[in-house]
PDB file of C-alpha atoms in Angstrom:
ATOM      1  CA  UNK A 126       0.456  26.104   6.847  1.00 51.00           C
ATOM      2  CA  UNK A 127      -2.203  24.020   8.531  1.00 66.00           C
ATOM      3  CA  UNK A 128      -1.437  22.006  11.705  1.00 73.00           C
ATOM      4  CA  UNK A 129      -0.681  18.483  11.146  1.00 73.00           C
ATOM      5  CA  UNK A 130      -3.408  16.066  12.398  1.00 90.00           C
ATOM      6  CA  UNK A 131      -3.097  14.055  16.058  1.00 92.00           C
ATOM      7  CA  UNK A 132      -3.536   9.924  14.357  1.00 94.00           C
ATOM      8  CA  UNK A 133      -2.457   6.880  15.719  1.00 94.00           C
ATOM      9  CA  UNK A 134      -0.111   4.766  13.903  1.00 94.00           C
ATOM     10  CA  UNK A 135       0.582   0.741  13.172  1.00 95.00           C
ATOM     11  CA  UNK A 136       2.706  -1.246  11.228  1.00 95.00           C
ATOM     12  CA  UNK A 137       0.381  -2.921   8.573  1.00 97.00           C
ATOM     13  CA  UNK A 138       1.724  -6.384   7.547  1.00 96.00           C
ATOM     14  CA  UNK A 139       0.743  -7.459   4.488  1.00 97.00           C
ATOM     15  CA  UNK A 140       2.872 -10.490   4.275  1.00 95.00           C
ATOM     16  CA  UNK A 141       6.057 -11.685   6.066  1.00 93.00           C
ATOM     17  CA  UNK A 142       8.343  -9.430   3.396  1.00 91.00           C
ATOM     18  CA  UNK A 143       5.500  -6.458   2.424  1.00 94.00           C
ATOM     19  CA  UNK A 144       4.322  -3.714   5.108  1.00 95.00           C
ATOM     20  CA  UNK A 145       2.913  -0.500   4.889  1.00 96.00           C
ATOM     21  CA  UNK A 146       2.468   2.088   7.926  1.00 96.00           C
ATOM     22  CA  UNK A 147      -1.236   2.412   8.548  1.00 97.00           C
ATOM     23  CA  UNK A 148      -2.800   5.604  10.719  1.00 96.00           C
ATOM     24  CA  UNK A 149      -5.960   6.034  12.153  1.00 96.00           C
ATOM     25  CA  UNK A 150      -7.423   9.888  12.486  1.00 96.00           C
ATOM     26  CA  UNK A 151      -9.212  10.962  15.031  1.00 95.00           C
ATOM     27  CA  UNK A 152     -12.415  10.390  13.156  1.00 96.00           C
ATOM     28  CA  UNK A 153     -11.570   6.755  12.679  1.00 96.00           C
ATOM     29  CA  UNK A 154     -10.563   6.560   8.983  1.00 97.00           C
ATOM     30  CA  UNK A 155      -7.744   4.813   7.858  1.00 97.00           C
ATOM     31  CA  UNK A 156      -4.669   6.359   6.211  1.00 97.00           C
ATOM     32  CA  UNK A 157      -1.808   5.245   4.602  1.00 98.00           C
ATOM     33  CA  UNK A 158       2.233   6.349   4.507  1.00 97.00           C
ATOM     34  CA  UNK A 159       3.580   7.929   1.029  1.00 96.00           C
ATOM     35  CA  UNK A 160       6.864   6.551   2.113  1.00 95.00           C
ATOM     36  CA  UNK A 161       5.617   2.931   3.133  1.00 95.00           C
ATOM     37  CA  UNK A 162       2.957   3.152  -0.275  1.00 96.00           C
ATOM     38  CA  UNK A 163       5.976   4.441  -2.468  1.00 96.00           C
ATOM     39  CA  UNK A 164       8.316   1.553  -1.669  1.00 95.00           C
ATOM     40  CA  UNK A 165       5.853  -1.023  -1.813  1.00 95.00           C
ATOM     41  CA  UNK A 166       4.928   0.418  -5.375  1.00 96.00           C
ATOM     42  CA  UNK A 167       8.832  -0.017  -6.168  1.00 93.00           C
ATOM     43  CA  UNK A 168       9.596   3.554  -5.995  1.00 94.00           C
ATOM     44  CA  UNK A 169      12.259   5.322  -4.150  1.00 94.00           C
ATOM     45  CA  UNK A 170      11.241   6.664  -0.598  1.00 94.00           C
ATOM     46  CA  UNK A 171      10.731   9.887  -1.820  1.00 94.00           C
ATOM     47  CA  UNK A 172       8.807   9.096  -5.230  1.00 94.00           C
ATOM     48  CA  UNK A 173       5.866  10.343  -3.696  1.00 90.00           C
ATOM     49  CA  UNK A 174       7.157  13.448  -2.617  1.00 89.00           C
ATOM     50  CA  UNK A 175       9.176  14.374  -5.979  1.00 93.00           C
ATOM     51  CA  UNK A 176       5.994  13.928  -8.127  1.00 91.00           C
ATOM     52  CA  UNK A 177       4.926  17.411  -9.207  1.00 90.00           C
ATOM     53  CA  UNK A 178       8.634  18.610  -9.329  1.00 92.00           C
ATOM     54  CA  UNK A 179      10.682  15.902 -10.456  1.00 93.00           C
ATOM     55  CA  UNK A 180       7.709  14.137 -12.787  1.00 91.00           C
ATOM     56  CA  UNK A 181       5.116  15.959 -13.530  1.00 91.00           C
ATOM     57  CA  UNK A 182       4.216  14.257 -16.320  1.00 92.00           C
ATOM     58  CA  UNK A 183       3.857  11.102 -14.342  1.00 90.00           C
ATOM     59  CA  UNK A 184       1.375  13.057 -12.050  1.00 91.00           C
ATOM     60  CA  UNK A 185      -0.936  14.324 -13.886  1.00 92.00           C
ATOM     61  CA  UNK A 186      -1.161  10.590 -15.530  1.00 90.00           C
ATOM     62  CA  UNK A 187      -2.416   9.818 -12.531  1.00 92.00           C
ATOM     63  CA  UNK A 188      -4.597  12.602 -11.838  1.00 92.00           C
ATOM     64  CA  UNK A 189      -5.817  11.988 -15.378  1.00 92.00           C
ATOM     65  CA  UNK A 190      -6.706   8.310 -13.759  1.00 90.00           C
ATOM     66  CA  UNK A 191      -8.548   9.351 -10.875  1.00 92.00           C
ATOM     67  CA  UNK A 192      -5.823  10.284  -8.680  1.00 93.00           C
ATOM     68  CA  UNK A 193      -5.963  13.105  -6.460  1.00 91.00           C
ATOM     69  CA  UNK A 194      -2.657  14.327  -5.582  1.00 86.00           C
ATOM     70  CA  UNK A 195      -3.728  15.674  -1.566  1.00 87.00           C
ATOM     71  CA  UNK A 196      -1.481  14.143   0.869  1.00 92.00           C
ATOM     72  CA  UNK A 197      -2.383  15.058   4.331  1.00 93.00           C
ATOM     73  CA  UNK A 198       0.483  15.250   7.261  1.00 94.00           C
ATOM     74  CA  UNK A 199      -0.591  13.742  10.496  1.00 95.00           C
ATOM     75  CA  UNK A 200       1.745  13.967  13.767  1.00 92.00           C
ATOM     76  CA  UNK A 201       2.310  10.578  15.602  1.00 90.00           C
ATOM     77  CA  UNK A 202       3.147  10.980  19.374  1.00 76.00           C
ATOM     78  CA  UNK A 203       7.231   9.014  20.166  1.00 67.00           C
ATOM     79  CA  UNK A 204       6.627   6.108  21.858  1.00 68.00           C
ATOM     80  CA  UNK A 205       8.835   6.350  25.405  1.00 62.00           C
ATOM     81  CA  UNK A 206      10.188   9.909  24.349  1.00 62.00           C
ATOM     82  CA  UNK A 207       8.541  13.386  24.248  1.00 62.00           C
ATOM     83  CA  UNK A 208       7.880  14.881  21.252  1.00 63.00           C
ATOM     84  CA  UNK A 209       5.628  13.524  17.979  1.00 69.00           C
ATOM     85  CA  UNK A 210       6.640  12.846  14.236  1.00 88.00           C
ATOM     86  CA  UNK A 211       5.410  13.747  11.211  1.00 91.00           C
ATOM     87  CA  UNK A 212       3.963  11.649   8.258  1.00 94.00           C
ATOM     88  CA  UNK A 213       2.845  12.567   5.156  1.00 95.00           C
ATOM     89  CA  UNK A 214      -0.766  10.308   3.940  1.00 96.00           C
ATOM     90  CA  UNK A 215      -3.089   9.333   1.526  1.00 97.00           C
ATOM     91  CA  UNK A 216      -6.630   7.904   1.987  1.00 96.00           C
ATOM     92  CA  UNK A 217      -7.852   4.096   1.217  1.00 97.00           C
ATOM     93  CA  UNK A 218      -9.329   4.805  -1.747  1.00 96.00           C
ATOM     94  CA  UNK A 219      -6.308   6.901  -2.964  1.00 96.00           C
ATOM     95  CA  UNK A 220      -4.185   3.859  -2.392  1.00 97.00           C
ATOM     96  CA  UNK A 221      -6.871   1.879  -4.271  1.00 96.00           C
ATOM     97  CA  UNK A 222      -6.976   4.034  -6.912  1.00 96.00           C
ATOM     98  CA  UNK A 223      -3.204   4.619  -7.087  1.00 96.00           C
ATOM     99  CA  UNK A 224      -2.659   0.820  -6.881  1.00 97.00           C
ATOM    100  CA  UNK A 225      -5.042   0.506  -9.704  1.00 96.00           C
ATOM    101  CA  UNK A 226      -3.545   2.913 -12.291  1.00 95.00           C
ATOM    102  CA  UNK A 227       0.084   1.719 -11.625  1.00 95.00           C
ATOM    103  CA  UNK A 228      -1.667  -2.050 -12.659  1.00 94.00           C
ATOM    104  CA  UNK A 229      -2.805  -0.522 -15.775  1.00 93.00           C
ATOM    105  CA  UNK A 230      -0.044   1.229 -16.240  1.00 92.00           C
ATOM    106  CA  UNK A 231       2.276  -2.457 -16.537  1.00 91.00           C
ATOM    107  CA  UNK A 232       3.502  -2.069 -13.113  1.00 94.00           C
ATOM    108  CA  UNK A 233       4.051  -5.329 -12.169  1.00 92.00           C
ATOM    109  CA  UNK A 234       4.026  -4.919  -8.289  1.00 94.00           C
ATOM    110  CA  UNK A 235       0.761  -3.014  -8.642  1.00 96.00           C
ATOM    111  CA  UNK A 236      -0.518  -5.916 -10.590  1.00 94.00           C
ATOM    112  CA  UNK A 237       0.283  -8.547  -8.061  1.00 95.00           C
ATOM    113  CA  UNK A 238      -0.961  -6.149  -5.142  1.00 97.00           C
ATOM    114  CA  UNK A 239      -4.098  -5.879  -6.890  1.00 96.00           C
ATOM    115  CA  UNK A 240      -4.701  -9.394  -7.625  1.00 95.00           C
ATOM    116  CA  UNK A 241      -3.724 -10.222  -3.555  1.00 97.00           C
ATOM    117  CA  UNK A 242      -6.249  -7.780  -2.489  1.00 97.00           C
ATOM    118  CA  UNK A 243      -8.785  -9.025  -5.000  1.00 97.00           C
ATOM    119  CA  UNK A 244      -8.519 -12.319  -3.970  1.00 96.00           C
ATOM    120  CA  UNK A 245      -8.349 -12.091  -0.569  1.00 96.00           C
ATOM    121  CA  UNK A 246     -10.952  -9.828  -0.069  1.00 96.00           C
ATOM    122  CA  UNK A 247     -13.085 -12.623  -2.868  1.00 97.00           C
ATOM    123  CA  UNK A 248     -11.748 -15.434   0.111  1.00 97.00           C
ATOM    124  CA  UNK A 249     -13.194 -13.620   2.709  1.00 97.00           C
ATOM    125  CA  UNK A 250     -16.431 -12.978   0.685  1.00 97.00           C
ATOM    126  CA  UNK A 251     -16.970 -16.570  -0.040  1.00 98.00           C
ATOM    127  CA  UNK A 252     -16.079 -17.714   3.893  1.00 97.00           C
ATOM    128  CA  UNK A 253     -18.805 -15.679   4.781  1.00 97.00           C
ATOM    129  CA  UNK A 254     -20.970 -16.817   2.147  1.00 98.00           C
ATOM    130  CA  UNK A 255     -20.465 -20.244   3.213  1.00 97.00           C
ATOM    131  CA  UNK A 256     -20.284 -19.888   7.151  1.00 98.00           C
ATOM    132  CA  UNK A 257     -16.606 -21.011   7.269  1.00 98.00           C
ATOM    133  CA  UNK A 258     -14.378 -19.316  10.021  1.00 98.00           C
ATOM    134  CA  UNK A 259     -12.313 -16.284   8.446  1.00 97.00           C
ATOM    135  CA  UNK A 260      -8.672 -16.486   8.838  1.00 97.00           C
ATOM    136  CA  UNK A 261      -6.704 -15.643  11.409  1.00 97.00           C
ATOM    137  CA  UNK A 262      -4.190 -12.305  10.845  1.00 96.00           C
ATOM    138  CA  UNK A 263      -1.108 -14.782  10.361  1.00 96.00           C
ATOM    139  CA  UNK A 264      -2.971 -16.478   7.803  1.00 97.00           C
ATOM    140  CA  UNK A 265      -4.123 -13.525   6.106  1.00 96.00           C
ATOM    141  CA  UNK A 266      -0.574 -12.520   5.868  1.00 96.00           C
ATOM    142  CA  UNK A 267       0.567 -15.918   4.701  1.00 96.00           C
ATOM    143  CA  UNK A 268      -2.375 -16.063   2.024  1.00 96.00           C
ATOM    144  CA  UNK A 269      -2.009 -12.284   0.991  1.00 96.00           C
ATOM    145  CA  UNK A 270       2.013 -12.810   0.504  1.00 95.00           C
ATOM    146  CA  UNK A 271       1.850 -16.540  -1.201  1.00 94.00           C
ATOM    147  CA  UNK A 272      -0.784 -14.771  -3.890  1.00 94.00           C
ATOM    148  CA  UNK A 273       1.708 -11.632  -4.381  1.00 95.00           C
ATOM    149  CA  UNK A 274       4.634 -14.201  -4.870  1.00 92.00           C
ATOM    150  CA  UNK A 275       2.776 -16.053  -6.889  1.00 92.00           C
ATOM    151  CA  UNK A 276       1.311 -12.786  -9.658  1.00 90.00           C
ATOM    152  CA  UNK A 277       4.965 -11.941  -9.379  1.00 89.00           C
ATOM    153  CA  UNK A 278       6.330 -15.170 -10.532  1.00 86.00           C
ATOM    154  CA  UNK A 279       4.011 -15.251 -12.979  1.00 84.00           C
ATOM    155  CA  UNK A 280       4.583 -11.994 -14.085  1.00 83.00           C
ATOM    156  CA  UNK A 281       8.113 -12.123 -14.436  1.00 79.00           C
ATOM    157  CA  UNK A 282       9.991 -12.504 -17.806  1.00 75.00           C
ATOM    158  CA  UNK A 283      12.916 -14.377 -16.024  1.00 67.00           C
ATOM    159  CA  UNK A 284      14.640 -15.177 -12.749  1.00 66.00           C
ATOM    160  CA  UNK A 285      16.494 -11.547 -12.386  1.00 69.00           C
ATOM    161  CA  UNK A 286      13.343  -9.782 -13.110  1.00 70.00           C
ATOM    162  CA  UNK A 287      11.737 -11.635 -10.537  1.00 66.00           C
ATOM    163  CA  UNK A 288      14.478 -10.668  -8.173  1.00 72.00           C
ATOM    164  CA  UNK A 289      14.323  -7.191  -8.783  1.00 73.00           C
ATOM    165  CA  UNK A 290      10.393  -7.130  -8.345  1.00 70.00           C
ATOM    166  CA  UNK A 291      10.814  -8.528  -4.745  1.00 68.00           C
ATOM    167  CA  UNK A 292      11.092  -6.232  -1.949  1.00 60.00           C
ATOM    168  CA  UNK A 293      14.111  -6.664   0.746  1.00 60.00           C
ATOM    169  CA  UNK A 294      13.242  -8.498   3.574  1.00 52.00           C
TER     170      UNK A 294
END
């Protein structure tokens, strides 16, 4: 078994209610938690983890998407104590892709993750475009988690569903 990898971690806040861990590796590319993507996907913590025993099937749906099942463990030094953790990852564009298969798939979470990301990377397109200031992180995070609540209300078939499709917090 291969060594995990030395990365830095953060807290990536999507919106007030929606955060994922983020990891940098030492060659500066971004990474993203199975836990942190697996929750925010509506899975259990370990959904990620179970895949090829508990649902294959459901795997290689994904693989037949694009998916590439290759999570990669990275060790994160304890802040104020000795010792590191381990995390299991998956790149960017794994996350893209995974996000993006789950939306076509009717996941509803997906969908509204997509369409945040869509438009505010389209926001931050068009600010550029136009010479207008980008946001500031806080708005980013309120923008990115008023267009999630909004897919999701529009998504939702009623007022229990919606409930259920909102994360704790």
């Amino acid at each position: 078994m291969t060594e995990p990898i030395k990365a830095v971690n953060a807290t990536i806040q999507l919106s007030d209610a929606l955060t994922l861990d983020g990891y940098m590796m030492p060659d500066g590319e971004f990474r993203a938690g199975i836990v942190g993507t697996s929750v925010l996907l509506g899975y259990q913590r370990d959904w990620f983890l179970v895949l090829p025993s508990k649902a294959p099937n459901k795997l290689k749906a994904l693989q037949e998407g694009g998916f590439r099942y290759d999570p990669q463990s990275v060790s994160i030094q304890r802040q104020g104590r000795g010792g590191a953790t381990k995390a299991q990852t998956i790149s960017l564009r794994e996350l893209t892709t995974l996000i993006a298969i789950e939306s076509l798939a009717g996941n509803k979470r997906a969908i509204a993750l997509q369409a945040a990301f869509t438009l505010e990377g389209l926001d931050s397109r068009f600010r550029d475009a136009f010479g207008v200031q980008q946001r500031t992180p806080d708005e980013k995070r309120r923008f990115f988690g008023l267009t999630y609540e909004e897919f999701l209300e529009a998504l939702a078939e009623n007022r229990a569903e919606l409930e259920g499709l909102r994360l704790p917090g």
